[in-house]
PDB file of C-alpha atoms in Angstrom:
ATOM      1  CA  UNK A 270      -0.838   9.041 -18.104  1.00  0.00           C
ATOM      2  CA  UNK A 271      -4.360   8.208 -17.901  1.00  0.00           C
ATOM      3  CA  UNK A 272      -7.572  10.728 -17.662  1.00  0.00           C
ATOM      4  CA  UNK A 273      -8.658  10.830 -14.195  1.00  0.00           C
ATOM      5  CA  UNK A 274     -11.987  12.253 -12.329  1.00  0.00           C
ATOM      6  CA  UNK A 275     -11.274  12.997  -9.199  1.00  0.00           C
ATOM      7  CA  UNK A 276     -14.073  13.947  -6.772  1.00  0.00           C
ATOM      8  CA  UNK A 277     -14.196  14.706  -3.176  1.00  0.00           C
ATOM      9  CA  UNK A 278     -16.031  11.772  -1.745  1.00  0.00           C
ATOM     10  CA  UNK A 279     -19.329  12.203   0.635  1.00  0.00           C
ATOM     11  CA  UNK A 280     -21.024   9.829   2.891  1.00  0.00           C
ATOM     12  CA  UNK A 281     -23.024   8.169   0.005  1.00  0.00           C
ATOM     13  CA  UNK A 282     -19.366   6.940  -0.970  1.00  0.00           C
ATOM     14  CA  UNK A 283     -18.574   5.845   2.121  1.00  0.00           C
ATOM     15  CA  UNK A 284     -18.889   2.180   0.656  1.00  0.00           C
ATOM     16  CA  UNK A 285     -16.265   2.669  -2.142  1.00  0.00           C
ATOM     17  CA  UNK A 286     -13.899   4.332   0.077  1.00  0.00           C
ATOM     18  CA  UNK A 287     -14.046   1.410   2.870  1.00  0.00           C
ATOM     19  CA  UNK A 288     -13.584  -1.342   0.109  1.00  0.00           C
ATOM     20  CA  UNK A 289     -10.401   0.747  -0.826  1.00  0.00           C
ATOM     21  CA  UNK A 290      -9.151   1.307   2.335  1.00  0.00           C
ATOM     22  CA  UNK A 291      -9.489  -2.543   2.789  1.00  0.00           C
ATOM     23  CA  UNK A 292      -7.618  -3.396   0.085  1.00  0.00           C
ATOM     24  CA  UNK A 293      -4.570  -1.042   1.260  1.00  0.00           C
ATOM     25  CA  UNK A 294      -5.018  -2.559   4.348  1.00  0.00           C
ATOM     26  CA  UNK A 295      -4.710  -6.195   2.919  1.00  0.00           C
ATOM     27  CA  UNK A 296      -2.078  -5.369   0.785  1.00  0.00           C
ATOM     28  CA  UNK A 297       0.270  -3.713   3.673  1.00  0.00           C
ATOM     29  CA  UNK A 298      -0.741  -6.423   5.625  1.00  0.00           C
ATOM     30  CA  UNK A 299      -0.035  -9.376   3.202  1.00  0.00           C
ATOM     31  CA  UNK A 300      -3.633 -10.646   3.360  1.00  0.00           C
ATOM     32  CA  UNK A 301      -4.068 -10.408   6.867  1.00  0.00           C
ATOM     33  CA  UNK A 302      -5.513  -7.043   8.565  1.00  0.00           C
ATOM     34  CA  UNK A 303      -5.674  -5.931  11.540  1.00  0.00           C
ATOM     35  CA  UNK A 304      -9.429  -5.131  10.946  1.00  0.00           C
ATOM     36  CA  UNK A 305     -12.393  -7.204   9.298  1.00  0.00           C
ATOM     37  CA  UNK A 306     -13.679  -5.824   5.752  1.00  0.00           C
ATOM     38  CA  UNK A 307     -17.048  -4.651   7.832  1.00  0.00           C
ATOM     39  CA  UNK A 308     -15.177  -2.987  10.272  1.00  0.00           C
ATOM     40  CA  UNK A 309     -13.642  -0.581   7.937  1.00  0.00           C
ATOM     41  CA  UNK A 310     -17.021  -0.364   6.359  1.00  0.00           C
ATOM     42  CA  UNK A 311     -18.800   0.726   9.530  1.00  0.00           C
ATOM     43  CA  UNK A 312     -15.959   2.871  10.620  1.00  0.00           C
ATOM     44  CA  UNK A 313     -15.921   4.912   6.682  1.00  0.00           C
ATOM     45  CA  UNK A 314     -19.683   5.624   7.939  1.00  0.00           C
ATOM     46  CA  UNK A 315     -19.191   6.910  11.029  1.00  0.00           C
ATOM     47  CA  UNK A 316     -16.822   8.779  10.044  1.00  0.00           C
ATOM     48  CA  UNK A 317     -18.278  10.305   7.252  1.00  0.00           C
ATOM     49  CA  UNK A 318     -21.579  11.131   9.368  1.00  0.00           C
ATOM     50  CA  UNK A 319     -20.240  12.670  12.603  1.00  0.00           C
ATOM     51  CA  UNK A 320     -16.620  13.721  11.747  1.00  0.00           C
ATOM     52  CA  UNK A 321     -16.070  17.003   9.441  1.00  0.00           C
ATOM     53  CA  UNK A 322     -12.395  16.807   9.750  1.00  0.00           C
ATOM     54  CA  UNK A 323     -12.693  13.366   7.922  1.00  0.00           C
ATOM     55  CA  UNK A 324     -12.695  13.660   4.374  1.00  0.00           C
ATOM     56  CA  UNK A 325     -11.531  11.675   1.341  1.00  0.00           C
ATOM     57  CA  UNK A 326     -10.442  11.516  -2.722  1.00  0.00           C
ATOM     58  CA  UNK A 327     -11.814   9.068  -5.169  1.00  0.00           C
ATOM     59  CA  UNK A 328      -9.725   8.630  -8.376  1.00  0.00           C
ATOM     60  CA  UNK A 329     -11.912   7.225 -11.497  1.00  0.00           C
ATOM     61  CA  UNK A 330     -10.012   6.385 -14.376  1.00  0.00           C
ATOM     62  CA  UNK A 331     -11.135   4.444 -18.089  1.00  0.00           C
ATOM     63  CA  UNK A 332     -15.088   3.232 -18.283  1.00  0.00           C
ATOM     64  CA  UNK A 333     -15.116   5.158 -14.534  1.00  0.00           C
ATOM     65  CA  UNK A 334     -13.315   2.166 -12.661  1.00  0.00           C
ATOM     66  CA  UNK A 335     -12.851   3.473  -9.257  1.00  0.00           C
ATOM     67  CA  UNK A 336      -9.007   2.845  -9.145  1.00  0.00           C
ATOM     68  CA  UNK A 337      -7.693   5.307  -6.226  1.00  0.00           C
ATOM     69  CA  UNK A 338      -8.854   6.505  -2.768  1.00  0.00           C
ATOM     70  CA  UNK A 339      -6.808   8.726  -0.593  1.00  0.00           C
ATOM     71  CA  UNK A 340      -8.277   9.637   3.256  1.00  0.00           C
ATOM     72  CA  UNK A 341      -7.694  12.606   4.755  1.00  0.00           C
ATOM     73  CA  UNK A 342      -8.063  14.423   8.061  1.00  0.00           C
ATOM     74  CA  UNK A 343      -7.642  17.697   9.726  1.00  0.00           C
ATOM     75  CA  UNK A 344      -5.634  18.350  12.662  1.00  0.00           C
ATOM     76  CA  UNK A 345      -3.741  21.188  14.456  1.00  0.00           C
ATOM     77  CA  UNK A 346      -0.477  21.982  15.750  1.00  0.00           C
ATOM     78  CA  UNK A 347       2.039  24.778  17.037  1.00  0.00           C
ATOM     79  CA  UNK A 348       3.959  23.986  14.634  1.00  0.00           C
ATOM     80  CA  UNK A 349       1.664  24.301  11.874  1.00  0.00           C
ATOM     81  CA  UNK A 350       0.281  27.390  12.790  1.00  0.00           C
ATOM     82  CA  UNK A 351      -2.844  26.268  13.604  1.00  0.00           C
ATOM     83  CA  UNK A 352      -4.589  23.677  10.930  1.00  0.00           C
ATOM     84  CA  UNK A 353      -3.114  21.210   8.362  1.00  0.00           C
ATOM     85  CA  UNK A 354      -3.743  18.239   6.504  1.00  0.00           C
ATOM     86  CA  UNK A 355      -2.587  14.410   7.127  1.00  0.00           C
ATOM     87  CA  UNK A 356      -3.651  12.074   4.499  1.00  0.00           C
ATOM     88  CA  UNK A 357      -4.044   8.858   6.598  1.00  0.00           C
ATOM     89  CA  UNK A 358      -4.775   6.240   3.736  1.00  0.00           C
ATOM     90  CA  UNK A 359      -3.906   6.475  -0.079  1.00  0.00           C
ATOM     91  CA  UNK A 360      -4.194   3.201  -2.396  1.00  0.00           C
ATOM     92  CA  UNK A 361      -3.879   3.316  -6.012  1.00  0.00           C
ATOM     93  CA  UNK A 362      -5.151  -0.179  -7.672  1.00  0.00           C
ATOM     94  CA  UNK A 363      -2.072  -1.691  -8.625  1.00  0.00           C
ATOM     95  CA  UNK A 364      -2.561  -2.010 -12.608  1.00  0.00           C
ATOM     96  CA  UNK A 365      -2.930   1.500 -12.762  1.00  0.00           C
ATOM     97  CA  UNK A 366       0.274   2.551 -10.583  1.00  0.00           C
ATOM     98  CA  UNK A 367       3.592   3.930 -12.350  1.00  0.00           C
ATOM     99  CA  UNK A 368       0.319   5.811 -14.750  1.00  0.00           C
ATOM    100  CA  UNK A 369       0.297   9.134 -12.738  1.00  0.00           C
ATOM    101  CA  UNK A 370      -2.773   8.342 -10.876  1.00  0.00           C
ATOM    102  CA  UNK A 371      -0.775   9.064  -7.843  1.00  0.00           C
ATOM    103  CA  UNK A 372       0.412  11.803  -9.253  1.00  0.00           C
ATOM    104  CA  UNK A 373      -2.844  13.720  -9.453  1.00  0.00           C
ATOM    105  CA  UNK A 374      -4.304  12.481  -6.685  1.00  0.00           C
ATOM    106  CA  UNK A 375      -1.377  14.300  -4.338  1.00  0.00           C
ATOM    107  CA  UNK A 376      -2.294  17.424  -6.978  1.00  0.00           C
ATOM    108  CA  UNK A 377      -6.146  17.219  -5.696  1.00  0.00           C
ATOM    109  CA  UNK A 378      -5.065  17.056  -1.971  1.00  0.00           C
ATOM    110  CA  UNK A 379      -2.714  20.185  -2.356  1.00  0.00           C
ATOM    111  CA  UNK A 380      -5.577  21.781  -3.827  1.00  0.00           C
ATOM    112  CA  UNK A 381      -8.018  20.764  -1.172  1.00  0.00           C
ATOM    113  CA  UNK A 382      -5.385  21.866   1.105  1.00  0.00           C
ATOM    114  CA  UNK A 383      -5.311  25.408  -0.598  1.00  0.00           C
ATOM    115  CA  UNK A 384      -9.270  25.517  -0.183  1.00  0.00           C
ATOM    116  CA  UNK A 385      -9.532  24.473   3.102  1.00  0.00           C
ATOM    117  CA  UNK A 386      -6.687  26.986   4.286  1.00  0.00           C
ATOM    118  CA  UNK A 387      -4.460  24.491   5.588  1.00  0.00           C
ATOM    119  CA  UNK A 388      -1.009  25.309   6.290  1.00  0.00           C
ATOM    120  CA  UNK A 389       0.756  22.395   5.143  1.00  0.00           C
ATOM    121  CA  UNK A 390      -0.352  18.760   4.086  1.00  0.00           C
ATOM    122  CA  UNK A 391       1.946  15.830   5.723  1.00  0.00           C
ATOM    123  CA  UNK A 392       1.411  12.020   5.793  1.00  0.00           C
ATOM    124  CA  UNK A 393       3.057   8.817   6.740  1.00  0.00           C
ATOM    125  CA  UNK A 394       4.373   5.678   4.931  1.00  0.00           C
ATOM    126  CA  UNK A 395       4.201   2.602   5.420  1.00  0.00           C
ATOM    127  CA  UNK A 396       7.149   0.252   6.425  1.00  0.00           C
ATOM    128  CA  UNK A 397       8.453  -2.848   4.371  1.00  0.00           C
ATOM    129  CA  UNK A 398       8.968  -2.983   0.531  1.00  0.00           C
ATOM    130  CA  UNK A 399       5.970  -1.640  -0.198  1.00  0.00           C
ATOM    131  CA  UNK A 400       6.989   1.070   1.990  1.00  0.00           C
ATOM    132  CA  UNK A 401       9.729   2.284   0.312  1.00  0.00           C
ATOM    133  CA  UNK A 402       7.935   2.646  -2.583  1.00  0.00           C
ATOM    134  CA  UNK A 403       6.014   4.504  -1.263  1.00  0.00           C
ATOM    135  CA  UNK A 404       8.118   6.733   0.266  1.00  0.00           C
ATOM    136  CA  UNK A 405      10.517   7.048  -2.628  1.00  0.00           C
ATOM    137  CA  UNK A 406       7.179   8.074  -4.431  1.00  0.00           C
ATOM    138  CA  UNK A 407       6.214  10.981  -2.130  1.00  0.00           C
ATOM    139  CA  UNK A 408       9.767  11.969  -2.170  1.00  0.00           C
ATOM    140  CA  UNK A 409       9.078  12.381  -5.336  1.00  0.00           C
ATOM    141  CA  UNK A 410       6.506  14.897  -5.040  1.00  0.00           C
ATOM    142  CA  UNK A 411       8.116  17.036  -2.811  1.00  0.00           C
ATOM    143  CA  UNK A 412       6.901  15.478   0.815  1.00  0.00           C
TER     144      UNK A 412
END
């Protein structure tokens, strides 16, 4: 297990979490998105600046190495009671998986959760090998 700093990101990080999110999206994608590196980038900003249900993670582990990034959004539903969580994008660098970096970063979006007064956090997972990695790891932790 390795000491992580977590911190709930704000549009000045809007440029670490889009080269994050591009790097999930290029590994899922086996090097070939669906969207262009700047893309992502102008999309993190605009949603950072007008979108308040748009929020996201930053994991910093040794010599603070940004090495995890986990987006998340509010929505609503019946079913929910009103207002929960979906985490839409969560990459942890891949020398530091199978370290509990993952781990805690699910920890800090349960506790968000909590703070926010959401009734439940959900997400999705991606398909392929990767995704069943994935999904065997949020399993795991209870999703």
């Amino acid at each position: 297990m390795i000491d992580l700093k977590i911190v709930e990101a704000g549009p000045h990080h809007a440029d670490l979490v889009a080269i994050k999110a591009y790097e999930l999206l290029d590994e899922l994608y086996d090097g070939k998105p669906p969207v262009t590196d700047e893309e992502v980038r102008q999309t993190c900003h605009q949603l950072f600046e007008e979108d308040p249900s748009f929020t996201a993670l930053l994991g910093y582990g040794p010599e603070n190495k940004l090495v995890a990034m986990m987006t998340l959004t509010e929505i609503m539903a019946l079913f929910a009671k009103g207002r929960f969580g979906l985490i839409m994008e969560f990459f942890v660098d891949p020398t530091f998986r199978s370290m509990g970096v993952g781990e805690c970063m699910i920890g800090e979006a349960r506790a968000l959760a909590r703070r926010r007064g959401w009734s439940c956090l959900e997400l999705n997972s991606p398909g392929g090998e990767s995704g069943q990695r994935a999904t065997n790891f949020y399993l795991r932790e209870g999703f």
